[in-house]
Amino acid sequence: MQPKPPRNIAETMQARETSTPASAIPAPQHNAALDAVSSPSELIDSRIAAQYRAVELSRCLAVDLEVTKETERIHAFAGIRPDTGQTVVFPGKRPNFRQAIADLEDLGEGADFLLGHNLIKHDLRHLHAANPHLRILKLPMVDTLWISPLAFPRNPYHRLVKHYKDGALKRQSRNDPELDARLALEVFSNQHEQLVEAPPDLLTAWHWLTSGPNSPGFDLFFKVLRDAERPSSAEAMAAIRTRLNGVACRSRIQSIAETIAAASADCRWSLAYALAWLSVAGGNSVMPPWVRHQFPEAGLLVQQLRDQSCDRQDCDWCSEHHDARKELKRFFGFDDFRATPADRGGNPYQQSIIESSMQGKHVLGILPTGTGKSLCYQIPALSRYHKTGALTVVISPLVALMADQVSGLEAHGIHSCVTINSTLSMPERAAALKKLRLGDAAIVLVSPELLRSVSFRSALAQREIGAWVLDEAHCLSKWGHDFRPDYRYVSRYIGERAEPGPIPSVLCLTATAKPDVKEEIVDHFRQQLGIEMWVFDGGSRRTNLEFVVVETSEAKKHHDIYAILDQHLPSETEGGAIVYCATRKRTKQVAEFLAEREVNADRFHAGLKPEEKKTIQEAFIGG
């Protein structure tokens, strides 16, 4: 009877130790180039060193390179053999590049695989350029960057991996390839420990999708994890169907099953990442930007599986998650949409706008104040976030409206909406950006001016954008963008952010749009982005508003303001009013005048400190 293959790296090491005479194990070499590390804790703590011994990191060569961007040449590198403790570091005691590369080659003798972080797309290319005949280039490759989204789908940014586009390692110091190689070993150790606990059918699917004749390194890795050879395509298809049933469109599952066997390696990796994300879908997880960039089909597969309705009645997923009424009930507890305003066929405009937005259409919705415009973007945004993890960006001109939207959602138990504005303190702003970056936010509300913020754009780059919403969209018109010029920049940024892919759904909402303003908004997006807007015009008549013009003069203006407030506010403890002024100075003058007459008033403008603005705003909202 053949002995059972070892299940993990520790067992592999133990098996070798018991089957090989001690005298046959070569002692580590020690010379100027191959420096044995007797105390790894000099560079990393003892806990990490213990992980090296406990997990199968033996018999591999971990490498890391430092490359000069301008010349594309290696200026530093390190190689580590965790099974022997030997290292090669350049520049080291003998800073001769050719000799150091030769020593790295010698260090790889007897290694089972080559390990690194961003090894396949980065280090491998530069090693090949340095010497295309290196024997270590023929070793099976295992890239910890590629494994991370599988091992940590709920938060693909491992604690040692930066939140940047390339998924690079967090460094304790700059340009230290030896430390980076050790960090890659620790990441690999953690990945192994995490994946051992993964569902068997998911491991089966991943083993088949990520390995093959051209990927012996990942085949070796999953063989150890599963204690089994690479599954057949039939076994893999059965595992993939098991993972997708109940969490995706039935028709799309069938389509993928029919085509994936003949798909390219990149497409199979894309499906592996899609399956990883779907294993935690509906929560606070993001697909890393480098995955979306390097494997764009991963995001497309998630969209096709969950965000494109097949319109078949026998598809449980689409019937449940593409029904606007059911999503309204799921997130807000309401049974139906507002009956008015409605089109001539009696179809509520609120429902039509939401359904069109959920289908990914570009929409201009005109609804009177008080008829539920906010739900028109909130339901599609929350539904999209649940299905794909995508973010909805809402451009709003008024800080008070942003805070009100967040508070309203929190009242319904929805805490995945954030706002980033000038009233936030630095710690609050940092917390909001982190929530946005790590995938905890389904909706972010910002002013158009914030699109010029480097920190905000950097955080936004970490997320897939599912939709853009322009609240108070009349600000795009000629008179509107005189008030907020940055509204005219929004469409350009949307186009730049989408390149080279399609434009995500654009939803414009307003309660004020005369025919010429409506046409101007439609024409703006046609000219700037090449998209056509579906227009749902529920009218702008507002029975709860009236407009009155009062004649005044500069000398009487403050007194007239006070008289109007005194006449129309119900009492000192009920109701509120906003007095708009042309300058910051005038806001202070009016507030002081009213305060002298015992009106609870304060000024509010962009020049105030964030803490003061927030205090004044909260006091006003709170009555």
PDB file of N, CA, C and O in Angstrom, residues 165 292-293 296-297 299-300 303 360 362 464-466 468 491-506 528-531:
ATOM      1  N   LYS A 165      -3.420  50.252  -5.566  1.00  0.00           N
ATOM      2  CA  LYS A 165      -3.876  49.596  -6.784  1.00  0.00           C
ATOM      3  C   LYS A 165      -3.098  48.326  -7.092  1.00  0.00           C
ATOM      4  O   LYS A 165      -3.636  47.351  -7.607  1.00  0.00           O
ATOM      5  N   ARG A 292      -9.568  43.926 -10.602  1.00  0.00           N
ATOM      6  CA  ARG A 292     -10.428  44.530 -11.624  1.00  0.00           C
ATOM      7  C   ARG A 292      -9.612  45.001 -12.824  1.00  0.00           C
ATOM      8  O   ARG A 292     -10.096  44.967 -13.961  1.00  0.00           O
ATOM      9  N   HIS A 293      -8.391  45.447 -12.577  1.00  0.00           N
ATOM     10  CA  HIS A 293      -7.540  45.951 -13.652  1.00  0.00           C
ATOM     11  C   HIS A 293      -6.919  44.805 -14.456  1.00  0.00           C
ATOM     12  O   HIS A 293      -6.927  44.824 -15.686  1.00  0.00           O
ATOM     13  N   PRO A 296     -10.279  41.965 -15.675  1.00  0.00           N
ATOM     14  CA  PRO A 296     -11.536  42.723 -15.765  1.00  0.00           C
ATOM     15  C   PRO A 296     -12.779  41.850 -15.878  1.00  0.00           C
ATOM     16  O   PRO A 296     -13.873  42.287 -15.503  1.00  0.00           O
ATOM     17  N   GLU A 297     -12.610  40.639 -16.365  1.00  0.00           N
ATOM     18  CA  GLU A 297     -13.776  39.759 -16.516  1.00  0.00           C
ATOM     19  C   GLU A 297     -14.337  39.322 -15.162  1.00  0.00           C
ATOM     20  O   GLU A 297     -15.483  38.881 -15.087  1.00  0.00           O
ATOM     21  N   GLY A 299     -15.075  41.222 -12.489  1.00  0.00           N
ATOM     22  CA  GLY A 299     -16.193  42.103 -12.182  1.00  0.00           C
ATOM     23  C   GLY A 299     -17.355  41.927 -13.131  1.00  0.00           C
ATOM     24  O   GLY A 299     -18.522  41.973 -12.727  1.00  0.00           O
ATOM     25  N   LEU A 300     -17.043  41.714 -14.413  1.00  0.00           N
ATOM     26  CA  LEU A 300     -18.105  41.518 -15.403  1.00  0.00           C
ATOM     27  C   LEU A 300     -18.895  40.245 -15.114  1.00  0.00           C
ATOM     28  O   LEU A 300     -20.115  40.208 -15.278  1.00  0.00           O
ATOM     29  N   GLN A 303     -21.322  40.922 -12.351  1.00  0.00           N
ATOM     30  CA  GLN A 303     -22.458  41.684 -12.872  1.00  0.00           C
ATOM     31  C   GLN A 303     -23.400  40.795 -13.671  1.00  0.00           C
ATOM     32  O   GLN A 303     -24.626  40.866 -13.514  1.00  0.00           O
ATOM     33  N   GLY A 360     -29.743  49.717 -15.114  1.00  0.00           N
ATOM     34  CA  GLY A 360     -28.517  50.330 -15.605  1.00  0.00           C
ATOM     35  C   GLY A 360     -28.717  51.420 -16.622  1.00  0.00           C
ATOM     36  O   GLY A 360     -27.755  51.852 -17.275  1.00  0.00           O
ATOM     37  N   HIS A 362     -29.607  55.287 -18.099  1.00  0.00           N
ATOM     38  CA  HIS A 362     -29.302  56.661 -17.716  1.00  0.00           C
ATOM     39  C   HIS A 362     -30.621  57.433 -17.658  1.00  0.00           C
ATOM     40  O   HIS A 362     -31.382  57.439 -18.637  1.00  0.00           O
ATOM     41  N   GLU A 464     -15.325  49.869  -7.284  1.00  0.00           N
ATOM     42  CA  GLU A 464     -16.040  49.826  -8.550  1.00  0.00           C
ATOM     43  C   GLU A 464     -17.245  50.747  -8.435  1.00  0.00           C
ATOM     44  O   GLU A 464     -18.015  50.653  -7.475  1.00  0.00           O
ATOM     45  N   ILE A 465     -17.417  51.633  -9.401  1.00  0.00           N
ATOM     46  CA  ILE A 465     -18.542  52.566  -9.382  1.00  0.00           C
ATOM     47  C   ILE A 465     -19.711  51.938 -10.123  1.00  0.00           C
ATOM     48  O   ILE A 465     -19.615  51.599 -11.310  1.00  0.00           O
ATOM     49  N   GLY A 466     -20.823  51.782  -9.422  1.00  0.00           N
ATOM     50  CA  GLY A 466     -22.009  51.200 -10.032  1.00  0.00           C
ATOM     51  C   GLY A 466     -22.941  52.225 -10.635  1.00  0.00           C
ATOM     52  O   GLY A 466     -23.657  51.935 -11.603  1.00  0.00           O
ATOM     53  N   TRP A 468     -23.724  56.862 -10.851  1.00  0.00           N
ATOM     54  CA  TRP A 468     -23.509  58.256 -10.474  1.00  0.00           C
ATOM     55  C   TRP A 468     -24.878  58.926 -10.351  1.00  0.00           C
ATOM     56  O   TRP A 468     -25.722  58.783 -11.238  1.00  0.00           O
ATOM     57  N   SER A 491     -19.367  65.555 -15.263  1.00  0.00           N
ATOM     58  CA  SER A 491     -19.479  64.636 -16.401  1.00  0.00           C
ATOM     59  C   SER A 491     -18.112  64.280 -16.955  1.00  0.00           C
ATOM     60  O   SER A 491     -17.878  63.132 -17.369  1.00  0.00           O
ATOM     61  N   ARG A 492     -17.190  65.238 -16.962  1.00  0.00           N
ATOM     62  CA  ARG A 492     -15.842  64.935 -17.452  1.00  0.00           C
ATOM     63  C   ARG A 492     -15.159  63.906 -16.557  1.00  0.00           C
ATOM     64  O   ARG A 492     -14.520  62.980 -17.046  1.00  0.00           O
ATOM     65  N   TYR A 493     -15.335  64.061 -15.249  1.00  0.00           N
ATOM     66  CA  TYR A 493     -14.726  63.116 -14.321  1.00  0.00           C
ATOM     67  C   TYR A 493     -15.353  61.728 -14.480  1.00  0.00           C
ATOM     68  O   TYR A 493     -14.651  60.713 -14.427  1.00  0.00           O
ATOM     69  N   ILE A 494     -16.675  61.681 -14.677  1.00  0.00           N
ATOM     70  CA  ILE A 494     -17.346  60.392 -14.891  1.00  0.00           C
ATOM     71  C   ILE A 494     -16.745  59.691 -16.100  1.00  0.00           C
ATOM     72  O   ILE A 494     -16.471  58.482 -16.070  1.00  0.00           O
ATOM     73  N   GLY A 495     -16.523  60.441 -17.175  1.00  0.00           N
ATOM     74  CA  GLY A 495     -15.946  59.854 -18.379  1.00  0.00           C
ATOM     75  C   GLY A 495     -14.524  59.374 -18.158  1.00  0.00           C
ATOM     76  O   GLY A 495     -14.148  58.280 -18.597  1.00  0.00           O
ATOM     77  N   GLU A 496     -13.711  60.186 -17.466  1.00  0.00           N
ATOM     78  CA  GLU A 496     -12.323  59.799 -17.196  1.00  0.00           C
ATOM     79  C   GLU A 496     -12.268  58.561 -16.310  1.00  0.00           C
ATOM     80  O   GLU A 496     -11.449  57.670 -16.520  1.00  0.00           O
ATOM     81  N   ARG A 497     -13.137  58.510 -15.316  1.00  0.00           N
ATOM     82  CA  ARG A 497     -13.143  57.402 -14.359  1.00  0.00           C
ATOM     83  C   ARG A 497     -13.561  56.092 -15.023  1.00  0.00           C
ATOM     84  O   ARG A 497     -13.119  55.016 -14.631  1.00  0.00           O
ATOM     85  N   ALA A 498     -14.407  56.175 -16.056  1.00  0.00           N
ATOM     86  CA  ALA A 498     -14.944  54.971 -16.695  1.00  0.00           C
ATOM     87  C   ALA A 498     -14.005  54.387 -17.738  1.00  0.00           C
ATOM     88  O   ALA A 498     -14.107  53.201 -18.063  1.00  0.00           O
ATOM     89  N   GLU A 499     -13.102  55.198 -18.289  1.00  0.00           N
ATOM     90  CA  GLU A 499     -12.263  54.702 -19.381  1.00  0.00           C
ATOM     91  C   GLU A 499     -11.483  53.463 -18.969  1.00  0.00           C
ATOM     92  O   GLU A 499     -10.962  53.404 -17.851  1.00  0.00           O
ATOM     93  N   PRO A 500     -11.369  52.472 -19.867  1.00  0.00           N
ATOM     94  CA  PRO A 500     -11.928  52.442 -21.230  1.00  0.00           C
ATOM     95  C   PRO A 500     -13.279  51.736 -21.297  1.00  0.00           C
ATOM     96  O   PRO A 500     -13.734  51.371 -22.380  1.00  0.00           O
ATOM     97  N   GLY A 501     -13.898  51.497 -20.162  1.00  0.00           N
ATOM     98  CA  GLY A 501     -15.145  50.740 -20.125  1.00  0.00           C
ATOM     99  C   GLY A 501     -16.369  51.607 -20.356  1.00  0.00           C
ATOM    100  O   GLY A 501     -16.287  52.809 -20.616  1.00  0.00           O
ATOM    101  N   PRO A 502     -17.545  50.995 -20.229  1.00  0.00           N
ATOM    102  CA  PRO A 502     -18.798  51.728 -20.418  1.00  0.00           C
ATOM    103  C   PRO A 502     -19.082  52.668 -19.259  1.00  0.00           C
ATOM    104  O   PRO A 502     -18.554  52.492 -18.157  1.00  0.00           O
ATOM    105  N   ILE A 503     -19.912  53.659 -19.518  1.00  0.00           N
ATOM    106  CA  ILE A 503     -20.307  54.617 -18.484  1.00  0.00           C
ATOM    107  C   ILE A 503     -21.317  53.946 -17.555  1.00  0.00           C
ATOM    108  O   ILE A 503     -22.328  53.411 -18.016  1.00  0.00           O
ATOM    109  N   PRO A 504     -21.060  53.933 -16.239  1.00  0.00           N
ATOM    110  CA  PRO A 504     -22.070  53.384 -15.318  1.00  0.00           C
ATOM    111  C   PRO A 504     -23.358  54.195 -15.396  1.00  0.00           C
ATOM    112  O   PRO A 504     -23.384  55.311 -15.939  1.00  0.00           O
ATOM    113  N   SER A 505     -24.409  53.650 -14.830  1.00  0.00           N
ATOM    114  CA  SER A 505     -25.702  54.328 -14.824  1.00  0.00           C
ATOM    115  C   SER A 505     -25.581  55.740 -14.252  1.00  0.00           C
ATOM    116  O   SER A 505     -24.973  55.944 -13.199  1.00  0.00           O
ATOM    117  N   VAL A 506     -26.139  56.721 -14.964  1.00  0.00           N
ATOM    118  CA  VAL A 506     -26.182  58.110 -14.498  1.00  0.00           C
ATOM    119  C   VAL A 506     -27.641  58.452 -14.211  1.00  0.00           C
ATOM    120  O   VAL A 506     -28.505  58.310 -15.072  1.00  0.00           O
ATOM    121  N   GLN A 528     -21.278  65.382 -23.719  1.00  0.00           N
ATOM    122  CA  GLN A 528     -20.098  65.119 -22.898  1.00  0.00           C
ATOM    123  C   GLN A 528     -19.760  63.632 -22.781  1.00  0.00           C
ATOM    124  O   GLN A 528     -18.579  63.267 -22.736  1.00  0.00           O
ATOM    125  N   LEU A 529     -20.770  62.780 -22.708  1.00  0.00           N
ATOM    126  CA  LEU A 529     -20.522  61.357 -22.459  1.00  0.00           C
ATOM    127  C   LEU A 529     -21.077  60.435 -23.540  1.00  0.00           C
ATOM    128  O   LEU A 529     -20.852  59.220 -23.487  1.00  0.00           O
ATOM    129  N   GLY A 530     -21.812  60.984 -24.489  1.00  0.00           N
ATOM    130  CA  GLY A 530     -22.368  60.160 -25.552  1.00  0.00           C
ATOM    131  C   GLY A 530     -23.459  59.219 -25.086  1.00  0.00           C
ATOM    132  O   GLY A 530     -23.640  58.138 -25.649  1.00  0.00           O
ATOM    133  N   ILE A 531     -24.189  59.610 -24.037  1.00  0.00           N
ATOM    134  CA  ILE A 531     -25.262  58.758 -23.523  1.00  0.00           C
ATOM    135  C   ILE A 531     -26.610  59.453 -23.688  1.00  0.00           C
ATOM    136  O   ILE A 531     -26.687  60.687 -23.723  1.00  0.00           O
TER     137      ILE A 531
END
